[in-house]
Coordinates of C-alpha atoms in Angstrom, one line a residue:
Chain A
M1 CA 158.3 -237.8 168.2
A2 CA 158.2 -234.0 166.8
L3 CA 158.3 -233.4 163.2
K4 CA 161.7 -232.0 162.3
L5 CA 161.8 -229.9 159.2
P6 CA 163.2 -229.8 156.7
I7 CA 162.3 -233.5 155.7
Y8 CA 164.8 -235.5 153.5
M9 CA 163.2 -237.6 151.3
D10 CA 165.8 -238.0 148.5
N11 CA 167.8 -241.0 149.3
H12 CA 168.4 -242.1 145.8
A13 CA 170.6 -239.2 145.8
T14 CA 172.4 -239.8 148.8
T15 CA 171.8 -241.1 152.2
P16 CA 173.1 -239.9 155.6
C17 CA 175.6 -241.6 157.3
D18 CA 174.4 -244.0 160.2
P19 CA 175.5 -243.0 163.3
R20 CA 176.8 -246.4 163.8
V21 CA 179.0 -246.6 160.7
F22 CA 180.1 -243.1 161.6
E23 CA 181.3 -244.5 165.1
A24 CA 183.0 -247.3 163.3
M25 CA 184.9 -244.9 161.4
R26 CA 185.9 -242.4 164.0
P27 CA 189.3 -244.2 165.4
Y28 CA 190.7 -244.6 161.7
F29 CA 190.9 -240.7 161.4
T30 CA 193.4 -240.0 164.3
E31 CA 194.2 -243.2 165.9
I32 CA 194.7 -245.9 163.4
F33 CA 195.9 -243.8 160.7
G34 CA 198.3 -246.2 159.3
N35 CA 199.1 -246.9 155.3
A36 CA 197.5 -250.5 154.6
A37 CA 200.4 -250.9 152.2
S38 CA 203.0 -250.1 154.9
R39 CA 204.0 -253.9 155.6
N40 CA 206.7 -253.6 158.0
H41 CA 205.1 -252.0 161.0
A42 CA 202.3 -252.2 163.4
F43 CA 200.4 -249.0 161.9
G44 CA 200.4 -250.6 158.7
W45 CA 199.2 -253.9 159.9
A46 CA 196.2 -252.2 162.0
A47 CA 195.2 -250.4 158.8
E48 CA 195.4 -253.6 156.6
E49 CA 193.5 -255.5 159.2
A50 CA 190.7 -252.8 159.1
V51 CA 190.7 -252.9 155.3
D52 CA 190.6 -256.9 155.4
H53 CA 187.6 -256.8 157.8
A54 CA 185.4 -254.5 155.4
R55 CA 186.4 -256.6 152.3
K56 CA 184.8 -259.7 154.5
Q57 CA 181.8 -257.3 155.3
I58 CA 181.2 -256.5 151.9
A59 CA 181.8 -260.0 150.6
E60 CA 179.2 -261.5 152.7
L61 CA 176.4 -259.3 151.8
I62 CA 177.1 -259.9 148.1
G63 CA 178.0 -263.6 148.5
A64 CA 181.5 -263.2 147.1
T65 CA 185.2 -263.7 148.3
A66 CA 187.1 -261.0 149.9
K67 CA 189.7 -261.0 147.3
E68 CA 187.0 -260.1 144.8
I69 CA 186.5 -256.6 146.1
I70 CA 188.1 -253.7 144.7
F71 CA 187.9 -250.4 146.5
T72 CA 187.4 -247.4 144.3
S73 CA 186.5 -243.7 145.1
G74 CA 182.4 -244.6 144.3
A75 CA 180.3 -246.2 141.7
T76 CA 181.0 -243.8 139.0
E77 CA 184.7 -245.1 139.2
S78 CA 183.5 -248.4 139.5
D79 CA 181.5 -248.2 136.4
N80 CA 184.4 -246.7 134.4
L81 CA 186.9 -249.2 135.8
A82 CA 184.5 -252.2 134.8
I83 CA 183.6 -251.1 131.3
K84 CA 186.9 -249.4 130.2
G85 CA 188.8 -252.2 131.8
V86 CA 187.1 -255.0 130.2
A87 CA 187.2 -253.0 126.7
D88 CA 190.9 -252.6 127.2
M89 CA 191.6 -256.2 128.1
Y90 CA 189.5 -258.0 125.7
Y91 CA 189.3 -255.8 122.8
E92 CA 191.1 -258.5 120.8
K93 CA 188.3 -260.9 121.4
G94 CA 185.6 -258.4 120.3
D95 CA 184.4 -254.9 120.2
H96 CA 180.9 -255.0 120.9
I97 CA 179.2 -253.9 124.3
I98 CA 175.5 -253.9 125.2
T99 CA 173.9 -251.8 127.7
V100 CA 170.5 -250.1 128.2
V101 CA 169.3 -246.5 127.4
T102 CA 168.1 -245.9 131.1
E103 CA 171.6 -246.9 132.4
H104 CA 173.2 -244.0 134.8
K105 CA 175.5 -241.4 133.1
A106 CA 178.3 -243.2 134.7
V107 CA 177.7 -246.1 132.2
L108 CA 176.3 -244.3 129.1
D109 CA 178.9 -241.7 129.1
T110 CA 181.6 -244.4 129.6
C111 CA 180.3 -246.3 126.8
K112 CA 180.1 -243.2 124.4
K113 CA 183.7 -242.4 125.1
L114 CA 184.2 -246.4 123.9
E115 CA 182.4 -245.8 120.9
K116 CA 184.8 -242.5 120.0
R117 CA 187.6 -245.2 120.2
G118 CA 185.9 -247.5 117.7
F119 CA 183.8 -249.8 119.9
K120 CA 180.2 -250.6 118.8
V121 CA 177.6 -250.3 121.6
T122 CA 173.8 -251.8 121.5
Y123 CA 171.8 -249.4 123.7
L124 CA 168.8 -251.5 124.5
P125 CA 165.3 -249.8 124.5
V126 CA 163.2 -250.4 127.6
G127 CA 159.5 -251.2 127.8
S128 CA 156.9 -248.6 129.0
D129 CA 157.6 -250.5 132.5
G130 CA 161.4 -249.3 132.3
L131 CA 162.2 -253.1 132.1
I132 CA 164.1 -255.2 129.7
T133 CA 163.9 -258.9 129.0
P134 CA 166.6 -261.5 128.9
D135 CA 165.5 -262.2 125.2
D136 CA 166.5 -258.5 124.5
V137 CA 169.9 -259.0 125.5
K138 CA 170.2 -262.8 124.1
N139 CA 169.0 -261.1 120.5
A140 CA 171.5 -258.5 120.8
I141 CA 174.7 -260.4 121.8
T142 CA 176.9 -261.4 118.7
D143 CA 180.2 -263.2 118.3
K144 CA 181.9 -259.7 118.9
T145 CA 180.1 -259.0 122.1
I146 CA 182.4 -258.6 124.9
L147 CA 180.5 -257.2 127.9
V148 CA 176.7 -256.8 128.8
S149 CA 176.1 -253.8 131.5
V150 CA 172.6 -253.6 132.9
M151 CA 172.0 -251.9 136.1
M152 CA 170.2 -253.7 138.9
A153 CA 167.9 -251.0 140.3
N154 CA 167.3 -247.6 138.2
N155 CA 168.3 -244.7 140.3
E156 CA 165.4 -242.6 139.0
I157 CA 162.5 -244.8 139.0
G158 CA 163.7 -247.7 141.0
V159 CA 162.8 -250.5 138.8
I160 CA 164.5 -253.8 139.2
Q161 CA 165.8 -255.5 136.0
P162 CA 165.7 -259.3 135.8
I163 CA 169.6 -259.8 136.4
A164 CA 169.4 -263.4 137.3
E165 CA 168.1 -264.1 133.9
I166 CA 170.3 -261.8 132.0
G167 CA 173.2 -263.2 134.0
K168 CA 172.2 -266.6 132.7
V169 CA 172.1 -265.5 129.3
C170 CA 175.7 -264.1 129.3
K171 CA 177.3 -267.1 130.8
E172 CA 175.6 -269.4 128.1
R173 CA 177.1 -267.1 125.6
G174 CA 180.5 -266.7 127.3
V175 CA 179.9 -263.0 127.6
L176 CA 180.8 -261.1 130.7
F177 CA 178.5 -259.4 132.7
H178 CA 178.5 -256.2 134.8
T179 CA 175.8 -254.7 136.9
D180 CA 175.5 -251.2 138.2
A181 CA 174.3 -252.2 141.6
T182 CA 174.6 -249.0 143.3
Q183 CA 171.0 -248.5 144.0
A184 CA 170.2 -252.2 144.8
L185 CA 172.9 -253.0 146.9
G186 CA 171.7 -253.4 150.7
K187 CA 167.9 -252.7 149.5
V188 CA 167.3 -256.1 147.7
P189 CA 169.1 -259.4 148.1
F190 CA 172.2 -259.5 145.9
N191 CA 174.5 -262.7 145.3
V192 CA 176.7 -262.5 142.8
N193 CA 176.7 -266.1 142.0
A194 CA 172.8 -266.4 142.1
L195 CA 172.8 -263.5 139.8
N196 CA 175.5 -264.8 137.5
V197 CA 177.2 -261.3 137.8
D198 CA 181.0 -261.2 136.7
L199 CA 181.2 -257.5 137.8
A200 CA 179.0 -255.3 140.2
S201 CA 179.5 -251.7 140.9
F202 CA 178.3 -250.0 144.3
S203 CA 179.0 -247.1 146.6
A204 CA 179.1 -246.5 150.4
H205 CA 177.1 -243.2 150.4
K206 CA 173.7 -244.8 148.8
I207 CA 173.7 -247.2 151.8
Y208 CA 174.2 -245.1 154.9
G209 CA 178.0 -245.1 154.6
P210 CA 180.3 -242.1 153.7
K211 CA 180.8 -240.3 150.4
G212 CA 183.9 -240.8 148.3
V213 CA 184.3 -244.7 148.6
G214 CA 182.9 -247.3 146.5
G215 CA 183.8 -250.7 145.2
L216 CA 183.8 -253.1 142.3
Y217 CA 183.3 -256.6 142.5
V218 CA 185.4 -258.8 140.1
R219 CA 185.0 -262.2 139.7
R220 CA 188.3 -264.5 140.0
K221 CA 186.7 -267.7 139.2
N222 CA 184.4 -269.1 136.3
P223 CA 185.5 -266.7 134.8
R224 CA 188.6 -265.0 136.3
V225 CA 188.0 -261.7 135.0
M226 CA 190.8 -259.3 134.1
L227 CA 190.7 -255.5 133.8
V228 CA 193.2 -253.1 132.8
P229 CA 193.6 -250.3 135.2
M230 CA 192.6 -246.7 134.6
I231 CA 194.9 -245.5 137.5
D232 CA 198.3 -246.6 137.6
G233 CA 200.7 -246.6 140.5
G234 CA 201.7 -248.6 143.4
G235 CA 199.9 -251.6 142.3
H236 CA 197.2 -251.8 144.9
E237 CA 193.9 -253.7 144.8
R238 CA 195.5 -256.7 142.8
G239 CA 197.0 -254.0 140.4
M240 CA 193.5 -252.7 139.3
R241 CA 193.2 -249.7 141.1
S242 CA 196.4 -248.1 142.5
G243 CA 196.3 -245.4 145.1
T244 CA 196.7 -245.6 149.1
L245 CA 193.7 -246.9 150.4
N246 CA 191.0 -244.7 152.1
I247 CA 190.9 -246.6 155.3
T248 CA 188.2 -244.2 157.0
G249 CA 185.9 -244.7 153.9
I250 CA 186.5 -248.5 153.7
V251 CA 185.8 -249.1 157.4
G252 CA 182.6 -247.2 156.9
L253 CA 181.6 -249.0 153.8
G254 CA 182.3 -252.5 155.5
K255 CA 180.1 -251.2 158.4
A256 CA 177.1 -250.2 156.1
C257 CA 177.5 -253.6 154.4
E258 CA 177.3 -255.2 157.7
L259 CA 174.3 -253.4 158.7
A260 CA 172.6 -253.9 155.5
T261 CA 173.3 -257.8 155.6
Q262 CA 171.7 -257.9 159.2
E263 CA 168.6 -255.4 158.7
M264 CA 167.8 -255.2 154.9
Q265 CA 164.7 -257.8 155.2
E266 CA 163.0 -255.9 158.3
E267 CA 164.1 -252.3 156.8
N268 CA 162.4 -253.3 153.2
Q269 CA 159.3 -254.1 154.8
R270 CA 159.2 -250.9 156.8
L271 CA 160.1 -248.8 153.6
F272 CA 157.5 -250.7 151.6
S273 CA 154.8 -249.8 153.9
L274 CA 156.0 -246.0 153.9
R275 CA 156.0 -246.1 150.4
E276 CA 152.7 -247.8 150.0
R277 CA 151.3 -245.2 152.6
L278 CA 152.6 -242.2 150.5
R279 CA 151.5 -243.8 147.1
T280 CA 148.0 -244.1 148.4
G281 CA 147.9 -241.0 150.5
I282 CA 148.5 -239.2 147.4
M283 CA 146.6 -241.2 144.6
D284 CA 143.7 -241.7 146.5
E285 CA 143.4 -237.9 147.1
L286 CA 144.4 -236.5 143.5
P287 CA 143.3 -237.5 140.0
D288 CA 145.5 -237.5 137.0
V289 CA 148.7 -238.9 139.0
Y290 CA 150.7 -241.7 137.2
I291 CA 153.5 -244.0 138.6
N292 CA 156.6 -244.1 136.3
G293 CA 158.1 -247.6 136.0
H294 CA 156.8 -250.8 136.8
A295 CA 154.3 -251.1 139.8
T296 CA 155.8 -253.6 142.0
E297 CA 159.4 -254.7 140.3
R298 CA 160.7 -251.8 142.2
L299 CA 162.9 -250.8 145.1
A300 CA 160.6 -250.7 148.1
G301 CA 161.6 -246.9 148.9
N302 CA 161.2 -245.6 145.6
L303 CA 158.2 -243.6 144.5
N304 CA 158.2 -241.9 141.1
I305 CA 155.0 -240.1 140.1
S306 CA 153.8 -237.7 137.4
F307 CA 151.3 -235.0 138.4
A308 CA 149.8 -234.0 135.3
Y309 CA 149.1 -230.3 134.6
V310 CA 151.7 -229.5 137.2
E311 CA 155.4 -228.6 136.5
G312 CA 157.9 -230.4 138.7
E313 CA 160.1 -227.7 139.7
S314 CA 157.1 -225.4 140.6
L315 CA 155.8 -228.4 142.9
L316 CA 159.4 -228.6 144.5
M317 CA 159.0 -224.9 145.4
G318 CA 155.8 -225.6 147.0
I319 CA 156.8 -228.4 149.1
N320 CA 160.2 -226.6 150.2
D321 CA 160.7 -228.1 153.3
I322 CA 160.7 -231.6 151.9
A323 CA 163.9 -232.6 150.1
V324 CA 162.6 -234.7 146.9
S325 CA 163.9 -234.5 143.0
S326 CA 162.1 -234.0 139.6
G327 CA 162.6 -235.2 136.3
S328 CA 161.7 -231.5 135.1
A329 CA 164.1 -230.0 132.5
C330 CA 164.1 -226.7 134.9
T331 CA 165.9 -228.9 137.5
S332 CA 168.6 -230.0 135.5
A333 CA 171.7 -228.2 134.3
S334 CA 170.9 -229.6 130.5
L335 CA 167.2 -228.1 130.5
E336 CA 166.1 -231.1 129.3
P337 CA 163.8 -233.4 131.1
S338 CA 164.6 -236.8 132.5
Y339 CA 166.1 -239.3 129.8
V340 CA 165.0 -242.1 131.6
L341 CA 161.3 -241.1 131.7
K342 CA 161.6 -240.2 128.0
A343 CA 162.9 -243.9 127.3
L344 CA 160.0 -245.2 129.0
G345 CA 157.8 -243.3 126.4
V346 CA 156.3 -240.9 129.3
G347 CA 155.3 -237.8 127.2
E348 CA 157.7 -234.8 127.9
E349 CA 155.0 -232.9 129.5
L350 CA 154.6 -235.5 132.1
A351 CA 158.2 -235.8 132.3
H352 CA 158.3 -232.2 133.4
S353 CA 155.8 -233.2 136.1
S354 CA 157.3 -236.0 137.8
I355 CA 158.7 -236.1 141.2
R356 CA 160.9 -238.9 142.7
F357 CA 160.3 -239.7 146.4
G358 CA 163.2 -241.5 147.9
L359 CA 162.2 -243.1 151.4
G360 CA 164.9 -244.1 153.4
R361 CA 166.4 -245.7 156.8
F362 CA 165.5 -242.7 158.8
N363 CA 162.3 -241.9 157.2
T364 CA 159.2 -242.0 159.6
V365 CA 155.5 -242.4 159.4
E366 CA 155.2 -238.9 160.5
E367 CA 157.1 -237.5 157.9
V368 CA 155.5 -239.4 155.2
D369 CA 151.8 -238.2 156.5
Y370 CA 153.3 -234.6 156.7
T371 CA 154.3 -235.0 152.9
I372 CA 151.1 -236.5 151.8
G373 CA 149.5 -233.3 153.3
R374 CA 151.9 -230.9 151.7
V375 CA 152.2 -232.3 148.1
N376 CA 148.3 -232.7 147.8
E377 CA 147.8 -228.9 148.8
A378 CA 150.5 -227.8 146.5
V379 CA 149.2 -229.7 143.7
N380 CA 145.7 -228.5 144.0
R381 CA 147.1 -224.9 144.6
L382 CA 149.1 -225.3 141.5
R383 CA 146.3 -227.0 139.3
E384 CA 144.2 -223.8 140.1
L385 CA 147.2 -222.1 138.6
S386 CA 147.6 -224.2 135.5
P387 CA 145.9 -223.1 132.1
L388 CA 146.2 -226.9 131.2
W389 CA 144.1 -228.0 134.0
E390 CA 141.6 -225.3 133.2
M391 CA 141.6 -226.3 129.5
V392 CA 141.0 -230.2 130.6
Q393 CA 138.3 -229.2 132.8
E394 CA 136.6 -227.5 129.9
G395 CA 136.9 -230.5 127.9
V396 CA 139.9 -229.4 125.7
D397 CA 142.1 -232.2 124.4
L398 CA 145.7 -231.1 125.2
S399 CA 147.0 -233.2 122.4
K400 CA 145.1 -231.5 119.8
V401 CA 146.1 -228.1 120.6
Q402 CA 148.2 -226.1 118.3
W403 CA 150.8 -224.8 120.8
A404 CA 152.5 -221.3 119.7
G405 CA 155.7 -221.2 121.6
E406 CA 158.8 -223.3 121.2
H407 CA 161.1 -222.9 124.3
Chain B
M1 CA 169.1 -223.3 143.1
A2 CA 168.0 -220.3 145.1
Y3 CA 165.0 -218.2 144.1
S4 CA 165.3 -214.4 144.5
E5 CA 163.1 -213.0 147.2
K6 CA 160.5 -211.5 144.6
V7 CA 160.3 -214.8 142.6
V8 CA 159.3 -216.8 146.0
D9 CA 156.7 -213.7 147.0
H10 CA 155.1 -214.1 143.6
Y11 CA 155.2 -217.7 143.6
N12 CA 153.5 -217.6 147.3
N13 CA 151.2 -214.8 146.5
P14 CA 150.4 -214.8 142.8
R15 CA 148.9 -211.6 141.5
N16 CA 145.6 -212.0 139.5
V17 CA 145.4 -215.5 139.1
G18 CA 142.3 -216.5 137.1
S19 CA 140.5 -215.9 133.7
L20 CA 138.6 -213.6 131.7
D21 CA 135.8 -214.3 129.4
K22 CA 138.0 -214.9 126.3
K23 CA 134.8 -214.7 124.1
A24 CA 134.4 -211.0 125.1
A25 CA 135.2 -208.3 122.3
N26 CA 137.2 -206.3 124.9
V27 CA 139.5 -209.1 125.8
G28 CA 142.8 -210.2 124.8
T29 CA 143.9 -213.7 125.3
G30 CA 147.6 -215.0 124.8
L31 CA 148.4 -218.5 125.4
V32 CA 152.2 -219.5 124.9
G33 CA 154.6 -222.1 125.4
A34 CA 154.0 -225.7 125.0
P35 CA 153.3 -228.7 127.7
E36 CA 156.3 -230.7 126.3
C37 CA 158.6 -227.6 126.9
G38 CA 157.5 -227.3 130.3
D39 CA 156.0 -223.7 130.0
V40 CA 152.4 -222.8 129.1
M41 CA 151.2 -219.2 130.0
K42 CA 148.0 -218.0 129.5
L43 CA 147.7 -214.1 129.8
Q44 CA 144.5 -212.0 129.6
I45 CA 143.7 -208.5 129.3
Q46 CA 140.6 -206.6 129.4
V47 CA 140.7 -203.3 127.7
N48 CA 138.6 -200.5 127.9
P49 CA 137.4 -199.8 124.2
E50 CA 137.4 -196.1 124.2
T51 CA 140.7 -195.3 126.0
H52 CA 142.5 -198.6 125.1
V53 CA 143.6 -198.5 128.6
I54 CA 144.0 -202.1 130.2
E55 CA 141.6 -202.4 133.2
D56 CA 142.1 -205.8 134.1
A57 CA 144.7 -208.6 133.7
K58 CA 144.8 -212.2 134.8
F59 CA 147.0 -215.1 134.4
K60 CA 147.3 -218.9 134.5
T61 CA 150.8 -220.6 134.3
F62 CA 152.0 -223.9 134.1
G63 CA 155.8 -223.7 134.6
C64 CA 158.5 -223.2 137.2
G65 CA 158.6 -220.7 139.9
S66 CA 160.2 -218.4 137.8
A67 CA 157.5 -218.7 135.0
I68 CA 154.8 -218.3 137.3
A69 CA 156.3 -215.0 138.9
S70 CA 157.2 -213.6 135.4
S71 CA 153.5 -213.9 134.2
S72 CA 152.2 -212.8 137.8
L73 CA 154.7 -209.8 137.5
A74 CA 153.5 -209.0 133.9
T75 CA 149.7 -208.8 135.0
E76 CA 150.7 -206.2 137.7
W77 CA 152.6 -204.1 135.3
L78 CA 149.9 -204.2 132.7
K79 CA 146.9 -202.8 134.6
G80 CA 146.3 -199.2 134.1
K81 CA 148.9 -199.4 131.0
S82 CA 147.5 -198.5 127.4
V83 CA 147.6 -201.1 124.8
D84 CA 150.5 -199.4 123.0
E85 CA 152.5 -199.2 126.3
A86 CA 151.9 -202.9 127.2
L87 CA 153.7 -203.6 123.9
Q88 CA 156.8 -201.6 125.2
I89 CA 157.3 -203.9 128.0
K90 CA 160.5 -205.7 127.5
N91 CA 161.6 -209.2 128.9
T92 CA 164.9 -207.8 130.2
E93 CA 162.9 -205.5 132.6
I94 CA 161.2 -208.6 133.9
V95 CA 164.5 -210.4 134.5
K96 CA 165.8 -207.4 136.4
E97 CA 162.7 -206.9 138.5
L98 CA 162.7 -210.6 139.3
N99 CA 166.6 -211.2 139.5
L100 CA 166.3 -214.2 137.4
P101 CA 169.4 -216.1 136.7
P102 CA 170.5 -216.8 132.9
V103 CA 168.8 -220.2 132.6
K104 CA 165.5 -218.6 133.8
I105 CA 165.6 -215.9 130.9
H106 CA 163.5 -217.6 128.8
C107 CA 160.7 -217.4 131.7
S108 CA 160.8 -213.7 131.1
V109 CA 160.7 -214.1 127.2
L110 CA 157.8 -216.2 127.4
A111 CA 155.7 -213.4 129.6
E112 CA 156.5 -210.7 126.8
D113 CA 155.3 -213.1 124.2
A114 CA 152.2 -213.7 126.1
I115 CA 151.7 -210.0 126.7
K116 CA 152.1 -209.8 122.7
A117 CA 149.9 -212.5 122.0
A118 CA 147.0 -211.0 124.1
V119 CA 147.4 -207.6 122.7
R120 CA 147.4 -209.1 119.1
D121 CA 144.2 -210.8 120.3
F122 CA 142.5 -208.0 121.4
Q123 CA 143.4 -205.9 118.3
T124 CA 142.4 -208.7 116.1
K125 CA 138.8 -208.7 117.5
Q126 CA 138.7 -204.9 117.0
T127 CA 139.7 -204.9 113.5
E128 CA 137.1 -207.8 112.8
G129 CA 134.1 -206.4 114.4
D130 CA 134.1 -202.8 115.6
V131 CA 130.3 -202.7 115.6
K132 CA 130.0 -206.2 117.6
L133 CA 132.3 -204.8 120.3
E134 CA 130.0 -201.8 120.7
E135 CA 127.1 -204.0 121.0
A136 CA 129.0 -206.0 123.6
V137 CA 130.1 -203.3 125.8
V138 CA 126.6 -201.8 125.6
G139 CA 125.2 -205.2 126.5
A140 CA 127.6 -205.5 129.3

């Protein structure tokens, strides 16, 4: 197969819609366009049937029942609804929330907002591998704790937290447990009962579905979780999220979950071998390259590495026919390097030098081989251009240099 | 973020990459920035001790494309200028020439700092050892 450029290798940011998902959605734009809340005619019934089917497809993937799925606009909304919804519902029980410093901003900024309203939030630090332990959670729980929120797989470094054990700790202490499963869903086995999860956020566009639709799993039994809605209106989705259902999006999310249920295991093996090919292709060739995050407890398609003495954005520019992302400050609006890498204790210098490769369903061996060649060539060229590389070759210890500028 | 054509050109074909002998009396070296800030520039000038004209300039930069382009452009501008003229180069001129967006202005500031640091290093060497410089030049 001929190589088509540019190559998309940023599948943690978003994924292309699978053509099978798109085909499933197609009739729902113009033919089956009814409002699922229209209970009195065939158009509404057809739409409702489609939504019910999607709910079952999602429930099957995560081991839930169909009624426990609440549709939202995406994982950011789901995170907001889970955390604010629990805080508002259970504030009389307690005012303490536990989360982790490496969470997605949808969780962190939601928690910060709650802090302004008087809630107390514990942000657990992570180890140098990006992981927390169940004991970290256990030790942080107080009688005021109403919610623990820990993401399953990290969006930058792909590390997978010990969710089942954390869930067990929460269950023992009677604390609700939310997980942001956006990156994990469809990539690793995810069963809400095996993991002792009470709430789980997810999004369609990370699993080869459309953008603008996602969901929140809300446990109905043992315990029955209640949420105060953020959006009021027609009382859709058991009153937790009003608004006419996005039928096309929901059908797409359902189909994407069905495909994940069927293909996840095989796909994971393929992604893992591609990832290892990419990793060894780069690391066997280049010195001073470091993996960020735990070596094995990570998503099969994730490779986050730092190329010492080369700045990330300049590397992106050197491989501009390959779409990846960097933890370099220069690529972020805030001009701060990745807070996730900083939380791991990765030096800021190496955070600036990091690249995240996100392999996905449509990446090929040819693309990986091409990427290896391009990356190695660009890193070598940029190191020739790098005063830091030169100094290190001359035997200078960079940590002992008195740097002049503060920019 | 899209880069200007000039930035891309300097990135793909950086001018005057390399190093001069930093111990030479007629070479001034400026090393500015810090690795944890994501930018380090090393800019060197080789100056004719009699005319004080910059005969050669070299750079190496750890930083984004705009930082590489800013320092590459600086070396181009430095060659043929007198040391005094070099000190007149303003970061705003670099911004204009490379069409740098506001978030990349710090790259041009760093390049201006690097020029000033290189000139200062050269001047310090001059005052510290006029005699030694003569010897070095004769020796070369």
